[in-house]
Amino acid sequence: MKIRSVRAAAIRDFTAFKKPAAAPAWIVGSDGGNPLSRYREFVGKGSRYPDPWPDCVCIVTGENGTFGMGMTAHSGPVAPIVNECFGPMITGESAFATERLWNMMSRVASARFGLGGVAAYALSAVDLALWDLKGKVLGRPVYELVGGPAHDQIHCYATGFDIDWYLELGFEAIKLPTPHGAGESTAALEANEAVVAGVREKVGPAFDLMMDFWPVSDPAFAIELGHRLRPYDLRWLEDFLYPDDFLAYPEVRRRLPGQTLAAGERWYGDRPFAHAAAERWVDIFQPDVLWVGGVTASLKVAHIADAAGIEIAMHAGCNDPYGQHLCYALPGNRWGEYFVGTAPGESLADGYRNVPGMALPERGKLVPSDAPGFGIELTLGMIESAL
Ligand SMILES: [Mg+2]
């Protein structure tokens, strides 16, 4: 079936589909995710660096009128790439030819303006819409179309600081953001260690605990912090470098022997993962299906990982229907991340990236919707009303 039209637009952060929060989530007002935390003058000012653009939705319509929906971030630069470059290029092509279309879009992006960053977000949005369309037309869930399921359910871990709440909800593992970055120097090492020590004491020795070093972004600091945290037996350390700091990955690996390392949520397309596999930068790849280039790119990454004996842990894999289908379908994916974007006591249904029709963790487990495509229960009218 041929593609009739491709359209991308800013969406109002999906708030049209959920209740406003009664209480702020842990991330509100925190420094989490602040890439400038190495500078002393920016410590505690993470809220100065919000994403300036709303999220982006992409609708691909087939010649029979069926539509597929993709989502991604950074609509400001992403929507024009879809509407003015990728869309016109693939209109009239076979909607089922996802490998060909991904290759066409990625080659043009790479040759003209680079595949990394915003082009990969645009590619993701189109690819996800194509897979949703393919599933709807064939009447099957995407996890079946890509060869799954590989598991009877997804085991979820919670990301955040509300430890008692996550334990009450039945999560089997927890990932802690790193509260203090390199700008605070030795005081940050002490404070970060105190947080991990407290949580380890609460959850006990056999509980899987991980840490996301995202605001660290400094090789020496990551190495020092990694050494300090060895007694707390963390399942993995994640995102311990500025994403493109490719020369530093082998050095951190060499100086943290025996520590399981994870990275890749901000690597785009399959090439960085191929490089990382060849040099064994990390033990776990964490592609984000909304950022890396969609389902097609995630499958390529998963195959590279599998052949190299590297695990997959899809970034925020259970926070959207797209990641859920991949976590369920990929044999190498053992955990589904659930970033808890709601405060304790609030329904998870009102959280980050939620759309109608997507499954939610129950007692720390999740099975994706088996409805056609990704099972998103949005009509074109509902989507239009949210633009
Ligand atoms: Mg991360």
Short mmCIF file of C-alpha atoms and ligand atoms in Angstrom, two decimals:
data_model
loop_
_atom_site.label_atom_id
_atom_site.label_comp_id
_atom_site.label_asym_id
_atom_site.label_seq_id
_atom_site.Cartn_x
_atom_site.Cartn_y
_atom_site.Cartn_z
CA MET A 1 0.00 0.00 0.00
CA LYS A 2 1.35 3.38 -0.98
CA ILE A 3 1.86 6.37 1.30
CA ARG A 4 -0.68 9.11 0.61
CA SER A 5 0.60 11.76 3.01
CA VAL A 6 3.09 12.49 5.81
CA ARG A 7 2.54 15.29 8.29
CA ALA A 8 4.27 16.35 11.52
CA ALA A 9 3.19 19.00 14.03
CA ALA A 10 3.83 20.18 17.58
CA ILE A 11 1.63 18.54 20.17
CA ARG A 12 0.87 20.10 23.52
CA ASP A 13 2.92 17.62 25.53
CA PHE A 14 0.02 15.13 25.63
CA THR A 15 -1.58 17.07 28.49
CA ALA A 16 -4.77 17.09 26.45
CA PHE A 17 -5.07 13.38 27.25
CA LYS A 18 -4.42 13.34 31.00
CA LYS A 19 -5.35 15.08 34.23
CA PRO A 20 -3.22 17.96 35.51
CA ALA A 21 -0.92 16.86 38.35
CA ALA A 22 -2.22 17.38 41.87
CA ALA A 23 1.35 17.44 43.22
CA PRO A 24 4.72 17.97 41.55
CA ALA A 25 6.77 14.91 40.59
CA TRP A 26 10.30 14.51 41.97
CA ILE A 27 11.86 15.89 38.78
CA VAL A 28 10.10 19.28 39.06
CA GLY A 29 12.59 21.80 40.43
CA SER A 30 15.40 19.24 40.66
CA ASP A 31 18.72 19.50 38.85
CA GLY A 32 18.16 16.12 37.21
CA GLY A 33 19.09 16.11 33.55
CA ASN A 34 21.02 19.35 33.77
CA PRO A 35 24.00 18.99 31.40
CA LEU A 36 25.59 22.20 32.71
CA SER A 37 25.99 20.94 36.26
CA ARG A 38 29.78 20.75 35.83
CA TYR A 39 29.77 24.58 36.12
CA ARG A 40 29.57 25.83 39.69
CA GLU A 41 27.52 28.87 38.66
CA PHE A 42 24.77 26.66 37.24
CA VAL A 43 24.47 24.19 40.12
CA GLY A 44 20.87 23.99 41.27
CA LYS A 45 19.60 25.82 38.19
CA GLY A 46 18.56 22.89 36.03
CA SER A 47 15.19 24.51 35.50
CA ARG A 48 16.91 27.21 33.41
CA TYR A 49 17.37 24.72 30.58
CA PRO A 50 13.95 23.38 29.62
CA ASP A 51 13.37 22.04 26.12
CA PRO A 52 12.10 25.11 24.22
CA TRP A 53 9.84 23.05 21.94
CA PRO A 54 6.80 20.83 22.61
CA ASP A 55 6.83 17.19 21.59
CA CYS A 56 6.06 16.27 18.00
CA VAL A 57 3.47 13.96 16.47
CA CYS A 58 3.76 12.48 12.97
CA ILE A 59 0.81 11.09 11.01
CA VAL A 60 1.44 8.87 7.96
CA THR A 61 -1.70 8.08 5.97
CA GLY A 62 -1.97 5.21 3.51
CA GLU A 63 -3.89 5.32 0.25
CA ASN A 64 -6.80 3.42 1.89
CA GLY A 65 -7.19 6.19 4.51
CA THR A 66 -5.66 4.24 7.43
CA PHE A 67 -3.25 6.34 9.46
CA GLY A 68 -0.28 5.55 11.71
CA MET A 69 0.95 7.80 14.51
CA GLY A 70 4.55 8.40 15.58
CA MET A 71 5.88 10.62 18.33
CA THR A 72 9.18 12.24 19.22
CA ALA A 73 10.65 15.34 20.88
CA HIS A 74 11.82 18.81 19.72
CA SER A 75 8.99 19.70 17.32
CA GLY A 76 10.55 23.11 16.50
CA PRO A 77 13.31 21.81 14.22
CA VAL A 78 11.86 18.30 13.75
CA ALA A 79 8.48 19.10 12.15
CA PRO A 80 10.03 21.00 9.18
CA ILE A 81 12.48 18.14 8.53
CA VAL A 82 9.50 15.75 8.30
CA ASN A 83 7.19 18.08 6.38
CA GLU A 84 9.72 19.55 3.95
CA CYS A 85 12.31 16.77 3.49
CA PHE A 86 11.34 13.22 4.56
CA GLY A 87 7.61 13.49 3.80
CA PRO A 88 7.86 14.61 0.17
CA MET A 89 10.63 12.03 -0.42
CA ILE A 90 8.61 9.01 0.75
CA THR A 91 5.09 9.99 -0.36
CA GLY A 92 4.01 7.49 -3.04
CA GLU A 93 6.43 4.81 -1.79
CA SER A 94 5.28 1.49 -0.30
CA ALA A 95 4.25 2.10 3.31
CA PHE A 96 5.36 -1.42 4.29
CA ALA A 97 8.94 -1.00 3.02
CA THR A 98 10.24 0.25 6.37
CA GLU A 99 13.86 -0.87 5.75
CA ARG A 100 13.99 0.90 2.38
CA LEU A 101 12.33 4.05 3.70
CA TRP A 102 14.60 4.18 6.77
CA ASN A 103 17.62 3.77 4.53
CA MET A 104 16.45 6.51 2.15
CA MET A 105 15.76 8.98 4.95
CA SER A 106 18.95 8.22 6.88
CA ARG A 107 21.16 8.47 3.78
CA VAL A 108 19.71 11.83 2.77
CA ALA A 109 19.98 13.16 6.32
CA SER A 110 23.54 11.90 6.73
CA ALA A 111 24.68 13.34 3.40
CA ARG A 112 22.99 16.72 3.81
CA PHE A 113 22.67 17.76 7.44
CA GLY A 114 23.84 14.89 9.63
CA LEU A 115 21.90 11.92 10.97
CA GLY A 116 22.59 12.68 14.64
CA GLY A 117 20.37 14.90 16.76
CA VAL A 118 17.24 16.45 15.31
CA ALA A 119 17.31 14.47 12.05
CA ALA A 120 17.19 11.21 14.04
CA TYR A 121 14.21 12.52 16.01
CA ALA A 122 12.43 13.29 12.71
CA LEU A 123 13.37 9.87 11.34
CA SER A 124 12.01 8.27 14.53
CA ALA A 125 8.65 10.00 14.25
CA VAL A 126 8.16 8.91 10.63
CA ASP A 127 9.39 5.35 11.23
CA LEU A 128 7.10 4.87 14.26
CA ALA A 129 4.11 6.13 12.27
CA LEU A 130 4.97 3.69 9.46
CA TRP A 131 5.13 0.72 11.87
CA ASP A 132 1.85 1.78 13.50
CA LEU A 133 0.27 1.99 10.04
CA LYS A 134 1.69 -1.40 9.03
CA GLY A 135 0.26 -3.01 12.18
CA LYS A 136 -3.14 -1.41 11.72
CA VAL A 137 -3.41 -2.48 8.08
CA LEU A 138 -2.29 -6.06 8.88
CA GLY A 139 -4.40 -6.19 12.05
CA ARG A 140 -1.45 -7.27 14.27
CA PRO A 141 0.48 -5.66 17.16
CA VAL A 142 3.92 -4.37 16.20
CA TYR A 143 5.66 -6.68 18.70
CA GLU A 144 4.49 -9.62 16.55
CA LEU A 145 5.56 -7.99 13.28
CA VAL A 146 9.14 -7.69 14.58
CA GLY A 147 9.30 -11.31 15.75
CA GLY A 148 8.05 -11.12 19.33
CA PRO A 149 7.03 -11.55 21.99
CA ALA A 150 10.27 -12.78 23.49
CA HIS A 151 9.01 -12.62 27.09
CA ASP A 152 5.74 -13.41 28.86
CA GLN A 153 5.83 -9.95 30.47
CA ILE A 154 8.17 -6.99 30.88
CA HIS A 155 9.87 -6.60 34.26
CA CYS A 156 9.90 -2.88 35.00
CA TYR A 157 12.22 -0.75 37.06
CA ALA A 158 11.26 2.67 38.40
CA THR A 159 13.41 5.76 37.84
CA GLY A 160 13.22 8.50 40.47
CA PHE A 161 13.74 9.25 44.16
CA ASP A 162 10.40 8.26 45.73
CA ILE A 163 11.72 4.91 46.94
CA ASP A 164 8.90 4.01 49.38
CA TRP A 165 6.29 4.69 46.71
CA TYR A 166 8.05 2.50 44.12
CA LEU A 167 8.34 -0.35 46.62
CA GLU A 168 4.65 0.02 47.45
CA LEU A 169 3.84 -0.16 43.72
CA GLY A 170 5.78 -3.42 43.44
CA PHE A 171 8.68 -2.37 41.22
CA GLU A 172 11.44 -4.98 41.23
CA ALA A 173 14.31 -2.56 40.70
CA ILE A 174 15.02 1.15 40.98
CA LYS A 175 17.32 3.54 39.14
CA LEU A 176 18.46 6.66 40.95
CA PRO A 177 19.30 9.86 39.11
CA THR A 178 22.58 11.40 40.31
CA PRO A 179 21.60 14.46 42.33
CA HIS A 180 24.97 16.24 42.30
CA GLY A 181 27.24 16.86 39.31
CA ALA A 182 30.94 17.56 38.96
CA GLY A 183 30.57 21.31 39.62
CA GLU A 184 30.24 20.59 43.34
CA SER A 185 33.45 18.54 43.37
CA THR A 186 34.23 16.49 46.51
CA ALA A 187 31.05 17.62 48.25
CA ALA A 188 29.09 16.10 45.33
CA LEU A 189 30.93 12.78 45.66
CA GLU A 190 30.06 12.69 49.36
CA ALA A 191 26.42 13.68 48.82
CA ASN A 192 25.87 11.22 45.96
CA GLU A 193 27.39 8.41 47.99
CA ALA A 194 25.15 9.26 50.96
CA VAL A 195 22.04 9.00 48.74
CA VAL A 196 23.05 5.59 47.39
CA ALA A 197 24.04 4.32 50.85
CA GLY A 198 20.65 5.32 52.27
CA VAL A 199 18.68 3.66 49.50
CA ARG A 200 20.78 0.49 49.60
CA GLU A 201 20.13 0.19 53.33
CA LYS A 202 16.39 0.60 52.75
CA VAL A 203 16.01 -1.91 49.88
CA GLY A 204 18.45 -4.52 51.15
CA PRO A 205 21.38 -6.25 49.43
CA ALA A 206 19.48 -8.44 46.94
CA PHE A 207 17.46 -5.63 45.31
CA ASP A 208 18.56 -4.42 41.85
CA LEU A 209 19.67 -0.82 42.14
CA MET A 210 21.14 1.28 39.33
CA MET A 211 22.36 4.85 38.96
CA ASP A 212 22.08 7.29 36.06
CA PHE A 213 25.12 9.60 36.00
CA TRP A 214 23.52 11.94 33.42
CA PRO A 215 24.48 15.25 35.04
CA VAL A 216 28.04 14.05 35.70
CA SER A 217 29.39 14.32 32.13
CA ASP A 218 32.97 14.40 33.30
CA PRO A 219 35.30 11.41 32.93
CA ALA A 220 37.42 11.96 36.04
CA PHE A 221 34.39 12.65 38.22
CA ALA A 222 32.57 9.58 36.85
CA ILE A 223 35.58 7.40 37.65
CA GLU A 224 35.89 8.77 41.18
CA LEU A 225 32.17 8.40 41.83
CA GLY A 226 32.18 4.90 40.36
CA HIS A 227 34.91 3.87 42.80
CA ARG A 228 33.06 5.36 45.77
CA LEU A 229 29.89 3.48 44.85
CA ARG A 230 31.49 0.04 44.49
CA PRO A 231 30.50 -1.08 48.02
CA TYR A 232 26.81 -0.57 47.17
CA ASP A 233 26.79 -3.15 44.37
CA LEU A 234 24.97 -1.16 41.68
CA ARG A 235 23.60 -3.28 38.84
CA TRP A 236 24.86 -0.70 36.36
CA LEU A 237 26.15 2.86 36.02
CA GLU A 238 24.56 4.73 33.14
CA ASP A 239 25.28 7.75 30.97
CA PHE A 240 28.45 8.65 32.78
CA LEU A 241 29.82 10.79 29.93
CA TYR A 242 28.78 13.57 27.63
CA PRO A 243 27.08 11.41 24.94
CA ASP A 244 29.56 12.24 22.15
CA ASP A 245 32.68 11.93 24.31
CA PHE A 246 33.70 8.87 22.33
CA LEU A 247 37.39 8.84 23.28
CA ALA A 248 36.55 8.78 26.99
CA TYR A 249 34.41 5.60 27.02
CA PRO A 250 37.40 3.21 26.81
CA GLU A 251 39.20 5.17 29.54
CA VAL A 252 36.28 4.98 31.99
CA ARG A 253 35.94 1.29 31.19
CA ARG A 254 39.66 0.72 31.88
CA ARG A 255 39.60 2.57 35.20
CA LEU A 256 36.37 1.04 36.54
CA PRO A 257 37.19 -2.65 36.09
CA GLY A 258 34.38 -5.05 36.86
CA GLN A 259 31.67 -2.38 36.89
CA THR A 260 28.74 -2.96 34.50
CA LEU A 261 28.33 0.16 32.34
CA ALA A 262 25.40 1.34 30.21
CA ALA A 263 24.96 4.13 27.63
CA GLY A 264 23.31 5.07 24.37
CA GLU A 265 20.07 6.97 24.98
CA ARG A 266 21.52 9.87 23.02
CA TRP A 267 23.31 7.95 20.30
CA TYR A 268 21.51 8.25 16.98
CA GLY A 269 21.12 5.68 14.21
CA ASP A 270 23.00 2.38 14.30
CA ARG A 271 26.59 3.58 13.64
CA PRO A 272 27.55 4.76 17.17
CA PHE A 273 26.34 1.44 18.55
CA ALA A 274 28.39 -0.50 15.99
CA HIS A 275 31.46 1.49 17.05
CA ALA A 276 30.66 0.96 20.75
CA ALA A 277 30.20 -2.80 20.20
CA ALA A 278 33.47 -3.12 18.30
CA GLU A 279 35.41 -1.43 21.11
CA ARG A 280 33.16 -2.72 23.95
CA TRP A 281 32.63 0.71 25.47
CA VAL A 282 29.74 -0.53 27.61
CA ASP A 283 27.89 -3.72 28.59
CA ILE A 284 24.36 -2.43 28.01
CA PHE A 285 22.95 -0.38 25.12
CA GLN A 286 20.05 1.96 25.91
CA PRO A 287 18.54 3.26 22.65
CA ASP A 288 15.40 5.39 22.95
CA VAL A 289 12.95 4.33 20.25
CA LEU A 290 11.61 7.90 19.95
CA TRP A 291 15.09 9.35 19.40
CA VAL A 292 17.41 6.74 17.83
CA GLY A 293 15.49 6.38 14.56
CA GLY A 294 12.36 4.43 15.49
CA VAL A 295 11.64 0.71 15.48
CA THR A 296 13.83 0.09 12.43
CA ALA A 297 16.90 1.63 14.08
CA SER A 298 16.19 -0.10 17.40
CA LEU A 299 16.10 -3.49 15.66
CA LYS A 300 19.46 -2.77 14.02
CA VAL A 301 20.93 -1.79 17.40
CA ALA A 302 19.46 -4.89 19.04
CA HIS A 303 21.03 -7.14 16.41
CA ILE A 304 24.43 -5.47 16.78
CA ALA A 305 24.16 -5.89 20.56
CA ASP A 306 23.10 -9.52 20.36
CA ALA A 307 25.97 -10.45 18.06
CA ALA A 308 28.43 -8.74 20.42
CA GLY A 309 27.04 -10.20 23.65
CA ILE A 310 25.76 -6.82 24.82
CA GLU A 311 22.49 -6.40 26.70
CA ILE A 312 19.71 -4.01 25.68
CA ALA A 313 17.73 -1.85 28.10
CA MET A 314 15.51 0.47 26.05
CA HIS A 315 15.64 4.01 27.46
CA ALA A 316 12.30 4.90 29.09
CA GLY A 317 11.16 1.70 27.41
CA CYS A 318 7.86 1.41 29.29
CA ASN A 319 6.93 5.11 29.19
CA ASP A 320 5.39 4.93 25.74
CA PRO A 321 3.66 2.26 23.65
CA TYR A 322 6.53 2.17 21.14
CA GLY A 323 9.20 1.22 23.67
CA GLN A 324 6.85 -1.26 25.31
CA HIS A 325 6.46 -3.23 22.08
CA LEU A 326 10.25 -3.43 21.67
CA CYS A 327 10.95 -4.37 25.31
CA TYR A 328 8.42 -7.17 24.87
CA ALA A 329 9.79 -8.32 21.50
CA LEU A 330 13.57 -8.16 21.93
CA PRO A 331 15.22 -11.23 23.52
CA GLY A 332 18.19 -9.14 24.71
CA ASN A 333 16.04 -6.62 26.63
CA ARG A 334 15.70 -7.75 30.25
CA TRP A 335 14.34 -4.58 31.90
CA GLY A 336 11.70 -2.01 31.02
CA GLU A 337 12.46 1.44 32.41
CA TYR A 338 9.49 3.32 33.82
CA PHE A 339 10.41 6.95 34.53
CA VAL A 340 7.95 7.90 37.25
CA GLY A 341 6.70 11.35 36.24
CA THR A 342 4.04 11.55 38.92
CA ALA A 343 4.20 12.25 42.65
CA PRO A 344 3.62 9.53 45.30
CA GLY A 345 -0.05 8.58 45.50
CA GLU A 346 -0.81 9.89 42.00
CA SER A 347 -2.01 7.49 39.30
CA LEU A 348 0.72 6.39 36.90
CA ALA A 349 -1.88 6.92 34.19
CA ASP A 350 -1.28 10.66 34.46
CA GLY A 351 2.47 10.37 33.94
CA TYR A 352 5.11 11.24 31.41
CA ARG A 353 4.41 10.46 27.72
CA ASN A 354 1.19 8.55 28.46
CA VAL A 355 -1.32 8.20 25.64
CA PRO A 356 -4.72 6.46 25.69
CA GLY A 357 -4.46 2.73 25.02
CA MET A 358 -0.95 2.19 26.40
CA ALA A 359 -0.37 -0.32 29.17
CA LEU A 360 0.92 0.69 32.61
CA PRO A 361 3.07 -1.25 35.08
CA GLU A 362 1.11 -3.32 37.59
CA ARG A 363 3.07 -4.75 40.52
CA GLY A 364 6.19 -3.90 38.50
CA LYS A 365 5.16 -5.93 35.44
CA LEU A 366 3.71 -4.89 32.12
CA VAL A 367 2.23 -6.52 29.01
CA PRO A 368 1.72 -4.19 26.02
CA SER A 369 -1.62 -3.78 24.29
CA ASP A 370 -2.25 -6.49 21.68
CA ALA A 371 -4.41 -4.15 19.56
CA PRO A 372 -3.20 -3.54 15.97
CA GLY A 373 -0.18 -1.28 15.53
CA PHE A 374 0.93 0.11 18.86
CA GLY A 375 -2.62 0.02 20.25
CA ILE A 376 -2.87 3.80 20.60
CA GLU A 377 -6.53 4.74 21.10
CA LEU A 378 -6.52 8.15 19.46
CA THR A 379 -8.64 9.20 16.52
CA LEU A 380 -7.44 11.76 14.01
CA GLY A 381 -9.94 14.19 15.53
CA MET A 382 -8.49 13.72 19.02
CA ILE A 383 -4.95 14.26 17.70
CA GLU A 384 -6.00 17.38 15.78
CA SER A 385 -7.58 18.80 18.93
CA ALA A 386 -4.26 18.42 20.75
CA LEU A 387 -2.15 20.27 18.15
MG MG B 1 19.60 7.71 31.32
#
